[in-house]
Amino acid sequence: MAIRRKISEEAGMAAVREVRAFFEAQRTAAGEPADLHARGGYLLNSPEVEQAFAALPRPVRATFVRFTLEELATLAPGNSVEVRVPPLGVTQCVAGPRHTRGTPPSVVEARPLVWAALVLGACSWAQAVSAGALDASGERSDLSGLLPLF
């Protein structure tokens, strides 16, 4: 069954461009290295970056999160993993055992900044997990093969 989209591709890609510009501005302002490993550590451990991300307009952050969750569900349809980005969005994805009630067998939860960094490739899955910036439980919860999306 195809996912029912709530965010248009035009609006979603506009939000993606804004959030990508945010990460580029943060990297430039901090004189931060272009190296993925160093960049990921900086993004995941900086309260200043977290505050700056939170200062983006809520509609931009919400549209970005919801659109990228829809993209993930389209790329990996299913119901065995629930991906939560509170308070902005949630989706179920990845084929596997179907659950009928309650929490799915695998759950991934991330702050909006961490989700954005993962989706855009500003940090790696392994960096987010090792930094404790991402909660992932269950046998299908490793989404490293699906990210980054853009």
GROMACS .gro file of N, CA and C in nm:
model
  450
    1MET      N    1   0.084  -0.118   0.000
    1MET     CA    2   0.000   0.000   0.000
    1MET      C    3   0.089   0.125   0.000
    2ALA      N    4   0.062   0.217  -0.088
    2ALA     CA    5   0.140   0.340  -0.098
    2ALA      C    6   0.106   0.433   0.018
    3ILE      N    7   0.207   0.508   0.060
    3ILE     CA    8   0.186   0.603   0.168
    3ILE      C    9   0.101   0.720   0.119
    4ARG      N   10   0.013   0.766   0.203
    4ARG     CA   11  -0.070   0.882   0.171
    4ARG      C   12   0.006   1.007   0.213
    5ARG      N   13   0.043   1.086   0.117
    5ARG     CA   14   0.123   1.206   0.143
    5ARG      C   15   0.037   1.320   0.197
    6LYS      N   16   0.093   1.389   0.296
    6LYS     CA   17   0.027   1.507   0.351
    6LYS      C   18   0.103   1.634   0.314
    7ILE      N   19   0.231   1.619   0.285
    7ILE     CA   20   0.316   1.732   0.250
    7ILE      C   21   0.347   1.724   0.101
    8SER      N   22   0.321   1.833   0.029
    8SER     CA   23   0.351   1.833  -0.115
    8SER      C   24   0.502   1.828  -0.136
    9GLU      N   25   0.542   1.775  -0.250
    9GLU     CA   26   0.684   1.769  -0.280
    9GLU      C   27   0.745   1.908  -0.286
   10GLU      N   28   0.671   2.003  -0.340
   10GLU     CA   29   0.721   2.141  -0.350
   10GLU      C   30   0.748   2.200  -0.211
   11ALA      N   31   0.652   2.188  -0.121
   11ALA     CA   32   0.669   2.241   0.015
   11ALA      C   33   0.778   2.165   0.089
   12GLY      N   34   0.782   2.034   0.072
   12GLY     CA   35   0.882   1.952   0.138
   12GLY      C   36   1.023   1.985   0.094
   13MET      N   37   1.043   1.999  -0.035
   13MET     CA   38   1.177   2.029  -0.086
   13MET      C   39   1.220   2.172  -0.049
   14ALA      N   40   1.124   2.263  -0.038
   14ALA     CA   41   1.157   2.399   0.008
   14ALA      C   42   1.210   2.393   0.152
   15ALA      N   43   1.146   2.314   0.236
   15ALA     CA   44   1.192   2.298   0.374
   15ALA      C   45   1.328   2.230   0.378
   16VAL      N   46   1.349   2.130   0.293
   16VAL     CA   47   1.479   2.063   0.286
   16VAL      C   48   1.588   2.164   0.249
   17ARG      N   49   1.561   2.250   0.152
   17ARG     CA   50   1.660   2.350   0.112
   17ARG      C   51   1.691   2.446   0.227
   18GLU      N   52   1.589   2.487   0.302
   18GLU     CA   53   1.612   2.578   0.416
   18GLU      C   54   1.695   2.512   0.524
   19VAL      N   55   1.664   2.388   0.555
   19VAL     CA   56   1.739   2.319   0.661
   19VAL      C   57   1.881   2.290   0.614
   20ARG      N   58   1.899   2.254   0.489
   20ARG     CA   59   2.034   2.233   0.435
   20ARG      C   60   2.114   2.363   0.444
   21ALA      N   61   2.051   2.475   0.411
   21ALA     CA   62   2.119   2.606   0.421
   21ALA      C   63   2.157   2.635   0.566
   22PHE      N   64   2.072   2.596   0.659
   22PHE     CA   65   2.103   2.613   0.802
   22PHE      C   66   2.232   2.540   0.837
   23PHE      N   67   2.244   2.413   0.796
   23PHE     CA   68   2.364   2.335   0.828
   23PHE      C   69   2.488   2.395   0.762
   24GLU      N   70   2.475   2.441   0.640
   24GLU     CA   71   2.589   2.505   0.573
   24GLU      C   72   2.630   2.632   0.644
   25ALA      N   73   2.532   2.712   0.688
   25ALA     CA   74   2.563   2.835   0.761
   25ALA      C   75   2.630   2.804   0.894
   26GLN      N   76   2.585   2.700   0.963
   26GLN     CA   77   2.646   2.662   1.090
   26GLN      C   78   2.790   2.617   1.069
   27ARG      N   79   2.813   2.541   0.964
   27ARG     CA   80   2.948   2.493   0.936
   27ARG      C   81   3.040   2.609   0.903
   28THR      N   82   2.992   2.700   0.823
   28THR     CA   83   3.072   2.816   0.783
   28THR      C   84   3.099   2.908   0.902
   29ALA      N   85   2.998   2.936   0.981
   29ALA     CA   86   3.012   3.028   1.095
   29ALA      C   87   3.110   2.973   1.199
   30ALA      N   88   3.110   2.844   1.217
   30ALA     CA   89   3.196   2.783   1.318
   30ALA      C   90   3.336   2.754   1.265
   31GLY      N   91   3.355   2.771   1.135
   31GLY     CA   92   3.482   2.735   1.076
   31GLY      C   93   3.506   2.586   1.093
   32GLU      N   94   3.398   2.516   1.099
   32GLU     CA   95   3.399   2.374   1.129
   32GLU      C   96   3.449   2.296   1.008
   33PRO      N   97   3.524   2.189   1.031
   33PRO     CA   98   3.579   2.113   0.919
   33PRO      C   99   3.472   2.047   0.833
   34ALA      N  100   3.504   2.029   0.707
   34ALA     CA  101   3.411   1.964   0.615
   34ALA      C  102   3.410   1.813   0.637
   35ASP      N  103   3.507   1.760   0.713
   35ASP     CA  104   3.515   1.617   0.743
   35ASP      C  105   3.389   1.571   0.815
   36LEU      N  106   3.325   1.467   0.763
   36LEU     CA  107   3.198   1.418   0.818
   36LEU      C  108   3.210   1.381   0.965
   37HIS      N  109   3.317   1.313   1.004
   37HIS     CA  110   3.329   1.268   1.142
   37HIS      C  111   3.336   1.387   1.238
   38ALA      N  112   3.420   1.484   1.207
   38ALA     CA  113   3.434   1.602   1.293
   38ALA      C  114   3.305   1.683   1.293
   39ARG      N  115   3.242   1.695   1.179
   39ARG     CA  116   3.120   1.774   1.166
   39ARG      C  117   3.008   1.712   1.250
   40GLY      N  118   2.992   1.583   1.243
   40GLY     CA  119   2.886   1.516   1.317
   40GLY      C  120   2.901   1.535   1.466
   41GLY      N  121   3.023   1.520   1.517
   41GLY     CA  122   3.047   1.539   1.660
   41GLY      C  123   3.013   1.680   1.704
   42TYR      N  124   3.049   1.777   1.622
   42TYR     CA  125   3.018   1.916   1.654
   42TYR      C  126   2.868   1.939   1.660
   43LEU      N  127   2.795   1.893   1.562
   43LEU     CA  128   2.650   1.916   1.556
   43LEU      C  129   2.576   1.851   1.671
   44LEU      N  130   2.617   1.731   1.709
   44LEU     CA  131   2.545   1.655   1.810
   44LEU      C  132   2.573   1.703   1.952
   45ASN      N  133   2.682   1.777   1.972
   45ASN     CA  134   2.721   1.816   2.107
   45ASN      C  135   2.720   1.966   2.132
   46SER      N  136   2.660   2.042   2.044
   46SER     CA  137   2.663   2.187   2.057
   46SER      C  138   2.527   2.244   2.097
   47PRO      N  139   2.516   2.296   2.218
   47PRO     CA  140   2.390   2.360   2.258
   47PRO      C  141   2.357   2.481   2.170
   48GLU      N  142   2.461   2.548   2.120
   48GLU     CA  143   2.439   2.664   2.035
   48GLU      C  144   2.371   2.624   1.904
   49VAL      N  145   2.415   2.512   1.847
   49VAL     CA  146   2.354   2.464   1.723
   49VAL      C  147   2.209   2.423   1.750
   50GLU      N  148   2.186   2.356   1.863
   50GLU     CA  149   2.050   2.315   1.900
   50GLU      C  150   1.958   2.437   1.912
   51GLN      N  151   2.007   2.542   1.977
   51GLN     CA  152   1.927   2.665   1.992
   51GLN      C  153   1.903   2.732   1.857
   52ALA      N  154   2.005   2.735   1.773
   52ALA     CA  155   1.990   2.798   1.642
   52ALA      C  156   1.889   2.719   1.557
   53PHE      N  157   1.893   2.587   1.566
   53PHE     CA  158   1.798   2.505   1.491
   53PHE      C  159   1.656   2.531   1.542
   54ALA      N  160   1.641   2.539   1.673
   54ALA     CA  161   1.509   2.566   1.732
   54ALA      C  162   1.457   2.704   1.693
   55ALA      N  163   1.548   2.794   1.656
   55ALA     CA  164   1.507   2.929   1.615
   55ALA      C  165   1.454   2.933   1.471
   56LEU      N  166   1.478   2.827   1.394
   56LEU     CA  167   1.415   2.822   1.261
   56LEU      C  168   1.264   2.825   1.280
   57PRO      N  169   1.190   2.883   1.188
   57PRO     CA  170   1.045   2.886   1.203
   57PRO      C  171   0.988   2.745   1.220
   58ARG      N  172   0.896   2.730   1.314
   58ARG     CA  173   0.837   2.599   1.341
   58ARG      C  174   0.777   2.535   1.215
   59PRO      N  175   0.707   2.613   1.128
   59PRO     CA  176   0.653   2.550   1.008
   59PRO      C  177   0.761   2.488   0.918
   60VAL      N  178   0.879   2.549   0.915
   60VAL     CA  179   0.989   2.494   0.835
   60VAL      C  180   1.036   2.362   0.896
   61ARG      N  181   1.060   2.363   1.028
   61ARG     CA  182   1.106   2.241   1.096
   61ARG      C  183   1.002   2.130   1.085
   62ALA      N  184   0.876   2.165   1.107
   62ALA     CA  185   0.769   2.063   1.102
   62ALA      C  186   0.753   2.006   0.961
   63THR      N  187   0.754   2.093   0.861
   63THR     CA  188   0.741   2.046   0.723
   63THR      C  189   0.859   1.958   0.686
   64PHE      N  190   0.979   1.999   0.725
   64PHE     CA  191   1.098   1.919   0.698
   64PHE      C  192   1.085   1.780   0.758
   65VAL      N  193   1.054   1.774   0.887
   65VAL     CA  194   1.045   1.645   0.956
   65VAL      C  195   0.936   1.558   0.894
   66ARG      N  196   0.819   1.613   0.875
   66ARG     CA  197   0.707   1.533   0.822
   66ARG      C  198   0.733   1.486   0.679
   67PHE      N  199   0.789   1.574   0.597
   67PHE     CA  200   0.819   1.537   0.458
   67PHE      C  201   0.924   1.427   0.453
   68THR      N  202   1.030   1.440   0.533
   68THR     CA  203   1.136   1.340   0.529
   68THR      C  204   1.090   1.207   0.590
   69LEU      N  205   1.000   1.212   0.687
   69LEU     CA  206   0.943   1.087   0.738
   69LEU      C  207   0.858   1.020   0.631
   70GLU      N  208   0.783   1.099   0.554
   70GLU     CA  209   0.706   1.043   0.443
   70GLU      C  210   0.800   0.982   0.339
   71GLU      N  211   0.911   1.049   0.311
   71GLU     CA  212   1.009   0.996   0.216
   71GLU      C  213   1.066   0.863   0.264
   72LEU      N  214   1.098   0.856   0.393
   72LEU     CA  215   1.150   0.732   0.450
   72LEU      C  216   1.048   0.620   0.437
   73ALA      N  217   0.922   0.649   0.469
   73ALA     CA  218   0.817   0.547   0.461
   73ALA      C  219   0.793   0.503   0.316
   74THR      N  220   0.816   0.591   0.221
   74THR     CA  221   0.803   0.556   0.080
   74THR      C  222   0.920   0.468   0.036
   75LEU      N  223   1.038   0.502   0.084
   75LEU     CA  224   1.159   0.428   0.049
   75LEU      C  225   1.160   0.288   0.112
   76ALA      N  226   1.109   0.277   0.233
   76ALA     CA  227   1.110   0.149   0.306
   76ALA      C  228   0.972   0.124   0.366
   77PRO      N  229   0.875   0.088   0.281
   77PRO     CA  230   0.739   0.068   0.332
   77PRO      C  231   0.731  -0.050   0.429
   78GLY      N  232   0.643  -0.038   0.525
   78GLY     CA  233   0.623  -0.144   0.621
   78GLY      C  234   0.575  -0.089   0.754
   79ASN      N  235   0.567  -0.177   0.853
   79ASN     CA  236   0.515  -0.137   0.984
   79ASN      C  237   0.598  -0.192   1.099
   80SER      N  238   0.720  -0.238   1.075
   80SER     CA  239   0.794  -0.300   1.184
   80SER      C  240   0.881  -0.203   1.263
   81VAL      N  241   0.903  -0.082   1.210
   81VAL     CA  242   0.983   0.019   1.281
   81VAL      C  243   0.901   0.147   1.290
   82GLU      N  244   0.896   0.202   1.410
   82GLU     CA  245   0.832   0.332   1.428
   82GLU      C  246   0.943   0.434   1.448
   83VAL      N  247   0.943   0.539   1.367
   83VAL     CA  248   1.042   0.646   1.378
   83VAL      C  249   0.970   0.768   1.435
   84ARG      N  250   1.019   0.814   1.549
   84ARG     CA  251   0.958   0.927   1.619
   84ARG      C  252   1.054   1.045   1.623
   85VAL      N  253   1.001   1.161   1.588
   85VAL     CA  254   1.077   1.285   1.598
   85VAL      C  255   0.988   1.383   1.675
   86PRO      N  256   0.983   1.366   1.807
   86PRO     CA  257   0.890   1.449   1.885
   86PRO      C  258   0.936   1.593   1.890
   87PRO      N  259   0.848   1.687   1.891
   87PRO     CA  260   0.702   1.673   1.883
   87PRO      C  261   0.648   1.691   1.741
   88LEU      N  262   0.734   1.671   1.640
   88LEU     CA  263   0.696   1.711   1.504
   88LEU      C  264   0.641   1.600   1.415
   89GLY      N  265   0.675   1.475   1.440
   89GLY     CA  266   0.624   1.373   1.350
   89GLY      C  267   0.660   1.232   1.391
   90VAL      N  268   0.591   1.138   1.328
   90VAL     CA  269   0.613   0.995   1.351
   90VAL      C  270   0.569   0.920   1.225
   91THR      N  271   0.638   0.810   1.197
   91THR     CA  272   0.596   0.725   1.086
   91THR      C  273   0.633   0.581   1.117
   92GLN      N  274   0.571   0.490   1.046
   92GLN     CA  275   0.609   0.350   1.053
   92GLN      C  276   0.666   0.311   0.917
   93CYS      N  277   0.770   0.230   0.921
   93CYS     CA  278   0.838   0.191   0.798
   93CYS      C  279   0.907   0.056   0.817
   94VAL      N  280   0.972   0.009   0.717
   94VAL     CA  281   1.052  -0.113   0.711
   94VAL      C  282   0.964  -0.238   0.720
   95ALA      N  283   0.975  -0.318   0.618
   95ALA     CA  284   0.899  -0.443   0.613
   95ALA      C  285   0.946  -0.539   0.722
   96GLY      N  286   0.855  -0.617   0.771
   96GLY     CA  287   0.888  -0.714   0.875
   96GLY      C  288   0.761  -0.757   0.945
   97PRO      N  289   0.776  -0.814   1.064
   97PRO     CA  290   0.658  -0.860   1.137
   97PRO      C  291   0.561  -0.746   1.162
   98ARG      N  292   0.438  -0.771   1.137
   98ARG     CA  293   0.335  -0.668   1.157
   98ARG      C  294   0.284  -0.677   1.300
   99HIS      N  295   0.276  -0.563   1.364
   99HIS     CA  296   0.218  -0.561   1.498
   99HIS      C  297   0.076  -0.507   1.486
  100THR      N  298  -0.009  -0.543   1.579
  100THR     CA  299  -0.149  -0.500   1.569
  100THR      C  300  -0.188  -0.404   1.680
  101ARG      N  301  -0.115  -0.405   1.790
  101ARG     CA  302  -0.150  -0.315   1.900
  101ARG      C  303  -0.023  -0.266   1.967
  102GLY      N  304  -0.029  -0.144   2.016
  102GLY     CA  305   0.082  -0.091   2.095
  102GLY      C  306   0.202  -0.051   2.013
  103THR      N  307   0.316  -0.052   2.079
  103THR     CA  308   0.440  -0.009   2.018
  103THR      C  309   0.494  -0.118   1.924
  104PRO      N  310   0.543  -0.079   1.807
  104PRO     CA  311   0.602  -0.175   1.714
  104PRO      C  312   0.725  -0.242   1.776
  105PRO      N  313   0.771  -0.353   1.717
  105PRO     CA  314   0.886  -0.424   1.773
  105PRO      C  315   1.016  -0.343   1.771
  106SER      N  316   1.029  -0.247   1.683
  106SER     CA  317   1.149  -0.165   1.675
  106SER      C  318   1.108  -0.018   1.676
  107VAL      N  319   1.182   0.063   1.753
  107VAL     CA  320   1.150   0.205   1.767
  107VAL      C  321   1.278   0.286   1.755
  108VAL      N  322   1.271   0.395   1.680
  108VAL     CA  323   1.380   0.491   1.668
  108VAL      C  324   1.324   0.626   1.710
  109GLU      N  325   1.398   0.696   1.796
  109GLU     CA  326   1.352   0.828   1.839
  109GLU      C  327   1.470   0.925   1.838
  110ALA      N  328   1.447   1.043   1.780
  110ALA     CA  329   1.553   1.143   1.770
  110ALA      C  330   1.494   1.283   1.783
  111ARG      N  331   1.575   1.375   1.834
  111ARG     CA  332   1.537   1.516   1.837
  111ARG      C  333   1.533   1.567   1.692
  112PRO      N  334   1.457   1.672   1.665
  112PRO     CA  335   1.450   1.724   1.528
  112PRO      C  336   1.586   1.758   1.467
  113LEU      N  337   1.676   1.819   1.544
  113LEU     CA  338   1.809   1.852   1.492
  113LEU      C  339   1.884   1.726   1.452
  114VAL      N  340   1.880   1.625   1.535
  114VAL     CA  341   1.951   1.500   1.505
  114VAL      C  342   1.891   1.433   1.381
  115TRP      N  343   1.758   1.431   1.372
  115TRP     CA  344   1.693   1.374   1.255
  115TRP      C  345   1.736   1.448   1.128
  116ALA      N  346   1.736   1.581   1.135
  116ALA     CA  347   1.776   1.661   1.018
  116ALA      C  348   1.920   1.632   0.979
  117ALA      N  349   2.008   1.622   1.077
  117ALA     CA  350   2.149   1.592   1.048
  117ALA      C  351   2.164   1.455   0.983
  118LEU      N  352   2.088   1.356   1.030
  118LEU     CA  353   2.093   1.223   0.971
  118LEU      C  354   2.039   1.222   0.828
  119VAL      N  355   1.926   1.286   0.808
  119VAL     CA  356   1.860   1.288   0.677
  119VAL      C  357   1.947   1.356   0.572
  120LEU      N  358   2.017   1.462   0.612
  120LEU     CA  359   2.097   1.539   0.517
  120LEU      C  360   2.243   1.495   0.512
  121GLY      N  361   2.278   1.395   0.592
  121GLY     CA  362   2.415   1.345   0.590
  121GLY      C  363   2.515   1.431   0.665
  122ALA      N  364   2.466   1.518   0.753
  122ALA     CA  365   2.556   1.602   0.831
  122ALA      C  366   2.621   1.524   0.945
  123CYS      N  367   2.564   1.411   0.981
  123CYS     CA  368   2.627   1.319   1.076
  123CYS      C  369   2.587   1.178   1.036
  124SER      N  370   2.660   1.082   1.086
  124SER     CA  371   2.630   0.942   1.051
  124SER      C  372   2.543   0.878   1.159
  125TRP      N  373   2.481   0.767   1.123
  125TRP     CA  374   2.400   0.690   1.218
  125TRP      C  375   2.486   0.648   1.338
  126ALA      N  376   2.605   0.597   1.309
  126ALA     CA  377   2.694   0.550   1.416
  126ALA      C  378   2.731   0.663   1.511
  127GLN      N  379   2.757   0.782   1.457
  127GLN     CA  380   2.789   0.897   1.542
  127GLN      C  381   2.672   0.932   1.633
  128ALA      N  382   2.552   0.934   1.578
  128ALA     CA  383   2.435   0.970   1.657
  128ALA      C  384   2.410   0.868   1.768
  129VAL      N  385   2.426   0.740   1.737
  129VAL     CA  386   2.406   0.636   1.837
  129VAL      C  387   2.513   0.645   1.946
  130SER      N  388   2.639   0.657   1.905
  130SER     CA  389   2.748   0.660   2.004
  130SER      C  390   2.743   0.786   2.090
  131ALA      N  391   2.691   0.896   2.036
  131ALA     CA  392   2.679   1.020   2.113
  131ALA      C  393   2.557   1.019   2.205
  132GLY      N  394   2.474   0.915   2.192
  132GLY     CA  395   2.352   0.910   2.274
  132GLY      C  396   2.245   1.007   2.227
  133ALA      N  397   2.258   1.055   2.103
  133ALA     CA  398   2.163   1.152   2.049
  133ALA      C  399   2.044   1.085   1.982
  134LEU      N  400   2.046   0.953   1.978
  134LEU     CA  401   1.946   0.875   1.907
  134LEU      C  402   1.914   0.752   1.989
  135ASP      N  403   1.787   0.725   2.010
  135ASP     CA  404   1.746   0.603   2.077
  135ASP      C  405   1.694   0.507   1.970
  136ALA      N  406   1.753   0.388   1.964
  136ALA     CA  407   1.710   0.288   1.866
  136ALA      C  408   1.706   0.153   1.935
  137SER      N  409   1.589   0.090   1.931
  137SER     CA  410   1.575  -0.042   1.994
  137SER      C  411   1.502  -0.136   1.900
  138GLY      N  412   1.536  -0.262   1.907
  138GLY     CA  413   1.473  -0.362   1.822
  138GLY      C  414   1.564  -0.406   1.709
  139GLU      N  415   1.538  -0.525   1.656
  139GLU     CA  416   1.629  -0.582   1.558
  139GLU      C  417   1.630  -0.512   1.423
  140ARG      N  418   1.527  -0.438   1.388
  140ARG     CA  419   1.523  -0.367   1.259
  140ARG      C  420   1.544  -0.216   1.274
  141SER      N  421   1.590  -0.172   1.390
  141SER     CA  422   1.597  -0.029   1.417
  141SER      C  423   1.717   0.041   1.354
  142ASP      N  424   1.813  -0.031   1.299
  142ASP     CA  425   1.929   0.032   1.237
  142ASP      C  426   1.890   0.082   1.098
  143LEU      N  427   1.875   0.211   1.085
  143LEU     CA  428   1.834   0.272   0.958
  143LEU      C  429   1.952   0.327   0.879
  144SER      N  430   2.073   0.291   0.918
  144SER     CA  431   2.193   0.346   0.853
  144SER      C  432   2.196   0.317   0.703
  145GLY      N  433   2.136   0.210   0.660
  145GLY     CA  434   2.133   0.177   0.518
  145GLY      C  435   2.035   0.262   0.438
  146LEU      N  436   1.946   0.333   0.508
  146LEU     CA  437   1.844   0.416   0.442
  146LEU      C  438   1.878   0.566   0.448
  147LEU      N  439   1.972   0.603   0.533
  147LEU     CA  440   2.004   0.744   0.554
  147LEU      C  441   2.146   0.771   0.508
  148PRO      N  442   2.179   0.887   0.458
  148PRO     CA  443   2.093   1.004   0.441
  148PRO      C  444   1.996   0.989   0.324
  149LEU      N  445   1.888   1.063   0.333
  149LEU     CA  446   1.786   1.061   0.227
  149LEU      C  447   1.820   1.157   0.115
  150PHE      N  448   1.885   1.268   0.148
  150PHE     CA  449   1.916   1.373   0.049
  150PHE      C  450   2.064   1.404   0.052
   0.00000   0.00000   0.00000
